[in-house]
Amino acid sequence: MAIALIRSTENGDLFSVEYAAGLSTVDLTISVAGRNLQIRSGTLLISGAATVQLLEETTATPISGKMELPSAAQWSIESDRAYATTTVGKKIQISRSASVAISGEVLVSQ
């Protein structure tokens, strides 16, 4: 499983995210043609120690700073943060420095 829509709300679309352990950069959002995307809130569970960072698809432009997680951890994306693409039609992705699983939920608006 990767990304699945749970439900649409007045604040955006709530997606579940589930990726097996690996080193690859993976999608946290779908792309929407002609739209910028923003993660409004969410919670991600990382299965082990890793450095994670949100990136814009294709360009690998950083959307967040690098977050060093010293062990399995929960990362809450707060609603007062602006994790958004700067290029229309691009996804938001998360990179991981170690072979860790990622799961959780994100609320995405366009």
mmCIF file with all atom_site columns, C-alpha atoms in Angstrom:
data_model
loop_
_atom_site.group_PDB
_atom_site.id
_atom_site.type_symbol
_atom_site.label_atom_id
_atom_site.label_alt_id
_atom_site.label_comp_id
_atom_site.label_asym_id
_atom_site.label_entity_id
_atom_site.label_seq_id
_atom_site.pdbx_PDB_ins_code
_atom_site.Cartn_x
_atom_site.Cartn_y
_atom_site.Cartn_z
_atom_site.occupancy
_atom_site.B_iso_or_equiv
_atom_site.pdbx_formal_charge
_atom_site.auth_seq_id
_atom_site.auth_comp_id
_atom_site.auth_asym_id
_atom_site.auth_atom_id
_atom_site.pdbx_PDB_model_num
ATOM 1   C CA . MET A 1 1   ? 0.000   0.000  0.000   1.00 0.00 ? 1   MET A CA 1
ATOM 2   C CA . ALA A 1 2   ? 1.140   3.567  -0.567  1.00 0.00 ? 2   ALA A CA 1
ATOM 3   C CA . ILE A 1 3   ? -1.364  6.438  -0.407  1.00 0.00 ? 3   ILE A CA 1
ATOM 4   C CA . ALA A 1 4   ? -5.112  5.984  0.000   1.00 0.00 ? 4   ALA A CA 1
ATOM 5   C CA . LEU A 1 5   ? -7.867  8.556  0.398   1.00 0.00 ? 5   LEU A CA 1
ATOM 6   C CA . ILE A 1 6   ? -9.695  8.113  3.713   1.00 0.00 ? 6   ILE A CA 1
ATOM 7   C CA . ARG A 1 7   ? -12.192 10.950 3.288   1.00 0.00 ? 7   ARG A CA 1
ATOM 8   C CA . SER A 1 8   ? -12.641 14.508 2.051   1.00 0.00 ? 8   SER A CA 1
ATOM 9   C CA . THR A 1 9   ? -13.306 17.250 4.592   1.00 0.00 ? 9   THR A CA 1
ATOM 10  C CA . GLU A 1 10  ? -13.930 20.986 4.374   1.00 0.00 ? 10  GLU A CA 1
ATOM 11  C CA . ASN A 1 11  ? -10.229 21.491 5.243   1.00 0.00 ? 11  ASN A CA 1
ATOM 12  C CA . GLY A 1 12  ? -8.853  19.131 2.603   1.00 0.00 ? 12  GLY A CA 1
ATOM 13  C CA . ASP A 1 13  ? -8.423  15.451 1.825   1.00 0.00 ? 13  ASP A CA 1
ATOM 14  C CA . LEU A 1 14  ? -7.278  13.016 4.522   1.00 0.00 ? 14  LEU A CA 1
ATOM 15  C CA . PHE A 1 15  ? -4.939  10.310 3.207   1.00 0.00 ? 15  PHE A CA 1
ATOM 16  C CA . SER A 1 16  ? -3.403  7.248  4.826   1.00 0.00 ? 16  SER A CA 1
ATOM 17  C CA . VAL A 1 17  ? 0.262   6.622  4.051   1.00 0.00 ? 17  VAL A CA 1
ATOM 18  C CA . GLU A 1 18  ? 1.964   3.253  4.389   1.00 0.00 ? 18  GLU A CA 1
ATOM 19  C CA . TYR A 1 19  ? 5.371   2.280  3.032   1.00 0.00 ? 19  TYR A CA 1
ATOM 20  C CA . ALA A 1 20  ? 7.481   -0.775 3.866   1.00 0.00 ? 20  ALA A CA 1
ATOM 21  C CA . ALA A 1 21  ? 11.041  -0.311 5.065   1.00 0.00 ? 21  ALA A CA 1
ATOM 22  C CA . GLY A 1 22  ? 13.324  1.035  2.379   1.00 0.00 ? 22  GLY A CA 1
ATOM 23  C CA . LEU A 1 23  ? 15.709  3.835  1.468   1.00 0.00 ? 23  LEU A CA 1
ATOM 24  C CA . SER A 1 24  ? 13.736  5.339  -1.384  1.00 0.00 ? 24  SER A CA 1
ATOM 25  C CA . THR A 1 25  ? 12.062  8.737  -1.420  1.00 0.00 ? 25  THR A CA 1
ATOM 26  C CA . VAL A 1 26  ? 8.300   8.128  -1.340  1.00 0.00 ? 26  VAL A CA 1
ATOM 27  C CA . ASP A 1 27  ? 5.139   10.157 -2.023  1.00 0.00 ? 27  ASP A CA 1
ATOM 28  C CA . LEU A 1 28  ? 3.149   11.716 0.821   1.00 0.00 ? 28  LEU A CA 1
ATOM 29  C CA . THR A 1 29  ? 0.595   13.307 -1.515  1.00 0.00 ? 29  THR A CA 1
ATOM 30  C CA . ILE A 1 30  ? -0.892  12.754 -4.931  1.00 0.00 ? 30  ILE A CA 1
ATOM 31  C CA . SER A 1 31  ? -0.346  15.375 -7.627  1.00 0.00 ? 31  SER A CA 1
ATOM 32  C CA . VAL A 1 32  ? -3.135  17.625 -8.860  1.00 0.00 ? 32  VAL A CA 1
ATOM 33  C CA . ALA A 1 33  ? -2.680  19.230 -12.287 1.00 0.00 ? 33  ALA A CA 1
ATOM 34  C CA . GLY A 1 34  ? -2.630  23.020 -12.113 1.00 0.00 ? 34  GLY A CA 1
ATOM 35  C CA . ARG A 1 35  ? -2.588  23.131 -8.275  1.00 0.00 ? 35  ARG A CA 1
ATOM 36  C CA . ASN A 1 36  ? -0.081  23.637 -5.489  1.00 0.00 ? 36  ASN A CA 1
ATOM 37  C CA . LEU A 1 37  ? -0.453  21.229 -2.577  1.00 0.00 ? 37  LEU A CA 1
ATOM 38  C CA . GLN A 1 38  ? -0.030  21.852 1.142   1.00 0.00 ? 38  GLN A CA 1
ATOM 39  C CA . ILE A 1 39  ? 0.143   19.383 4.010   1.00 0.00 ? 39  ILE A CA 1
ATOM 40  C CA . ARG A 1 40  ? -2.054  21.036 6.632   1.00 0.00 ? 40  ARG A CA 1
ATOM 41  C CA . SER A 1 41  ? -1.500  18.503 9.433   1.00 0.00 ? 41  SER A CA 1
ATOM 42  C CA . GLY A 1 42  ? -0.796  14.868 10.085  1.00 0.00 ? 42  GLY A CA 1
ATOM 43  C CA . THR A 1 43  ? 1.055   12.223 12.008  1.00 0.00 ? 43  THR A CA 1
ATOM 44  C CA . LEU A 1 44  ? 3.744   9.957  10.600  1.00 0.00 ? 44  LEU A CA 1
ATOM 45  C CA . LEU A 1 45  ? 5.267   6.973  12.359  1.00 0.00 ? 45  LEU A CA 1
ATOM 46  C CA . ILE A 1 46  ? 8.874   6.153  11.470  1.00 0.00 ? 46  ILE A CA 1
ATOM 47  C CA . SER A 1 47  ? 9.960   2.612  12.413  1.00 0.00 ? 47  SER A CA 1
ATOM 48  C CA . GLY A 1 48  ? 13.594  3.352  13.321  1.00 0.00 ? 48  GLY A CA 1
ATOM 49  C CA . ALA A 1 49  ? 16.398  5.877  13.486  1.00 0.00 ? 49  ALA A CA 1
ATOM 50  C CA . ALA A 1 50  ? 16.602  7.998  10.331  1.00 0.00 ? 50  ALA A CA 1
ATOM 51  C CA . THR A 1 51  ? 16.873  11.507 8.998   1.00 0.00 ? 51  THR A CA 1
ATOM 52  C CA . VAL A 1 52  ? 13.701  12.496 7.141   1.00 0.00 ? 52  VAL A CA 1
ATOM 53  C CA . GLN A 1 53  ? 12.923  15.528 4.992   1.00 0.00 ? 53  GLN A CA 1
ATOM 54  C CA . LEU A 1 54  ? 9.975   16.694 2.917   1.00 0.00 ? 54  LEU A CA 1
ATOM 55  C CA . LEU A 1 55  ? 10.826  17.425 -0.719  1.00 0.00 ? 55  LEU A CA 1
ATOM 56  C CA . GLU A 1 56  ? 9.043   18.613 -3.839  1.00 0.00 ? 56  GLU A CA 1
ATOM 57  C CA . GLU A 1 57  ? 8.671   15.917 -6.501  1.00 0.00 ? 57  GLU A CA 1
ATOM 58  C CA . THR A 1 58  ? 11.176  15.883 -9.389  1.00 0.00 ? 58  THR A CA 1
ATOM 59  C CA . THR A 1 59  ? 13.118  18.991 -8.326  1.00 0.00 ? 59  THR A CA 1
ATOM 60  C CA . ALA A 1 60  ? 13.933  17.647 -4.822  1.00 0.00 ? 60  ALA A CA 1
ATOM 61  C CA . THR A 1 61  ? 13.474  21.209 -3.565  1.00 0.00 ? 61  THR A CA 1
ATOM 62  C CA . PRO A 1 62  ? 13.381  21.042 0.260   1.00 0.00 ? 62  PRO A CA 1
ATOM 63  C CA . ILE A 1 63  ? 9.967   21.813 1.752   1.00 0.00 ? 63  ILE A CA 1
ATOM 64  C CA . SER A 1 64  ? 11.174  21.184 5.322   1.00 0.00 ? 64  SER A CA 1
ATOM 65  C CA . GLY A 1 65  ? 14.416  21.022 7.187   1.00 0.00 ? 65  GLY A CA 1
ATOM 66  C CA . LYS A 1 66  ? 16.055  17.667 7.863   1.00 0.00 ? 66  LYS A CA 1
ATOM 67  C CA . MET A 1 67  ? 14.671  16.006 10.965  1.00 0.00 ? 67  MET A CA 1
ATOM 68  C CA . GLU A 1 68  ? 16.980  13.626 12.805  1.00 0.00 ? 68  GLU A CA 1
ATOM 69  C CA . LEU A 1 69  ? 14.951  10.901 14.498  1.00 0.00 ? 69  LEU A CA 1
ATOM 70  C CA . PRO A 1 70  ? 17.246  8.960  16.863  1.00 0.00 ? 70  PRO A CA 1
ATOM 71  C CA . SER A 1 71  ? 14.922  5.950  17.135  1.00 0.00 ? 71  SER A CA 1
ATOM 72  C CA . ALA A 1 72  ? 11.434  4.844  16.150  1.00 0.00 ? 72  ALA A CA 1
ATOM 73  C CA . ALA A 1 73  ? 9.360   7.997  16.460  1.00 0.00 ? 73  ALA A CA 1
ATOM 74  C CA . GLN A 1 74  ? 6.098   9.755  15.786  1.00 0.00 ? 74  GLN A CA 1
ATOM 75  C CA . TRP A 1 75  ? 6.336   12.987 13.846  1.00 0.00 ? 75  TRP A CA 1
ATOM 76  C CA . SER A 1 76  ? 3.349   15.327 14.106  1.00 0.00 ? 76  SER A CA 1
ATOM 77  C CA . ILE A 1 77  ? 2.874   17.856 11.342  1.00 0.00 ? 77  ILE A CA 1
ATOM 78  C CA . GLU A 1 78  ? 1.396   20.912 12.999  1.00 0.00 ? 78  GLU A CA 1
ATOM 79  C CA . SER A 1 79  ? -1.310  23.006 11.341  1.00 0.00 ? 79  SER A CA 1
ATOM 80  C CA . ASP A 1 80  ? 0.688   26.250 11.737  1.00 0.00 ? 80  ASP A CA 1
ATOM 81  C CA . ARG A 1 81  ? 3.475   24.962 9.455   1.00 0.00 ? 81  ARG A CA 1
ATOM 82  C CA . ALA A 1 82  ? 3.490   25.621 5.725   1.00 0.00 ? 82  ALA A CA 1
ATOM 83  C CA . TYR A 1 83  ? 4.683   22.444 4.009   1.00 0.00 ? 83  TYR A CA 1
ATOM 84  C CA . ALA A 1 84  ? 3.682   23.298 0.449   1.00 0.00 ? 84  ALA A CA 1
ATOM 85  C CA . THR A 1 85  ? 4.875   22.832 -3.113  1.00 0.00 ? 85  THR A CA 1
ATOM 86  C CA . THR A 1 86  ? 6.137   25.864 -4.989  1.00 0.00 ? 86  THR A CA 1
ATOM 87  C CA . THR A 1 87  ? 5.491   24.351 -8.430  1.00 0.00 ? 87  THR A CA 1
ATOM 88  C CA . VAL A 1 88  ? 1.969   23.490 -9.577  1.00 0.00 ? 88  VAL A CA 1
ATOM 89  C CA . GLY A 1 89  ? 1.207   19.848 -10.289 1.00 0.00 ? 89  GLY A CA 1
ATOM 90  C CA . LYS A 1 90  ? 3.999   18.439 -8.080  1.00 0.00 ? 90  LYS A CA 1
ATOM 91  C CA . LYS A 1 91  ? 3.713   15.938 -5.215  1.00 0.00 ? 91  LYS A CA 1
ATOM 92  C CA . ILE A 1 92  ? 5.178   16.280 -1.743  1.00 0.00 ? 92  ILE A CA 1
ATOM 93  C CA . GLN A 1 93  ? 7.603   13.460 -0.976  1.00 0.00 ? 93  GLN A CA 1
ATOM 94  C CA . ILE A 1 94  ? 9.545   12.303 2.077   1.00 0.00 ? 94  ILE A CA 1
ATOM 95  C CA . SER A 1 95  ? 13.152  11.140 1.914   1.00 0.00 ? 95  SER A CA 1
ATOM 96  C CA . ARG A 1 96  ? 14.614  8.761  4.479   1.00 0.00 ? 96  ARG A CA 1
ATOM 97  C CA . SER A 1 97  ? 18.278  8.131  5.229   1.00 0.00 ? 97  SER A CA 1
ATOM 98  C CA . ALA A 1 98  ? 17.836  4.598  6.567   1.00 0.00 ? 98  ALA A CA 1
ATOM 99  C CA . SER A 1 99  ? 15.713  1.581  5.738   1.00 0.00 ? 99  SER A CA 1
ATOM 100 C CA . VAL A 1 100 ? 12.653  2.469  7.816   1.00 0.00 ? 100 VAL A CA 1
ATOM 101 C CA . ALA A 1 101 ? 8.924   1.954  7.352   1.00 0.00 ? 101 ALA A CA 1
ATOM 102 C CA . ILE A 1 102 ? 6.627   4.998  7.244   1.00 0.00 ? 102 ILE A CA 1
ATOM 103 C CA . SER A 1 103 ? 2.940   5.010  8.093   1.00 0.00 ? 103 SER A CA 1
ATOM 104 C CA . GLY A 1 104 ? 0.341   7.514  9.228   1.00 0.00 ? 104 GLY A CA 1
ATOM 105 C CA . GLU A 1 105 ? -2.140  10.093 7.995   1.00 0.00 ? 105 GLU A CA 1
ATOM 106 C CA . VAL A 1 106 ? -1.823  13.495 6.324   1.00 0.00 ? 106 VAL A CA 1
ATOM 107 C CA . LEU A 1 107 ? -4.411  16.194 5.636   1.00 0.00 ? 107 LEU A CA 1
ATOM 108 C CA . VAL A 1 108 ? -3.724  17.789 2.246   1.00 0.00 ? 108 VAL A CA 1
ATOM 109 C CA . SER A 1 109 ? -5.307  20.889 0.715   1.00 0.00 ? 109 SER A CA 1
ATOM 110 C CA . GLN A 1 110 ? -4.990  22.311 -2.794  1.00 0.00 ? 110 GLN A CA 1
#
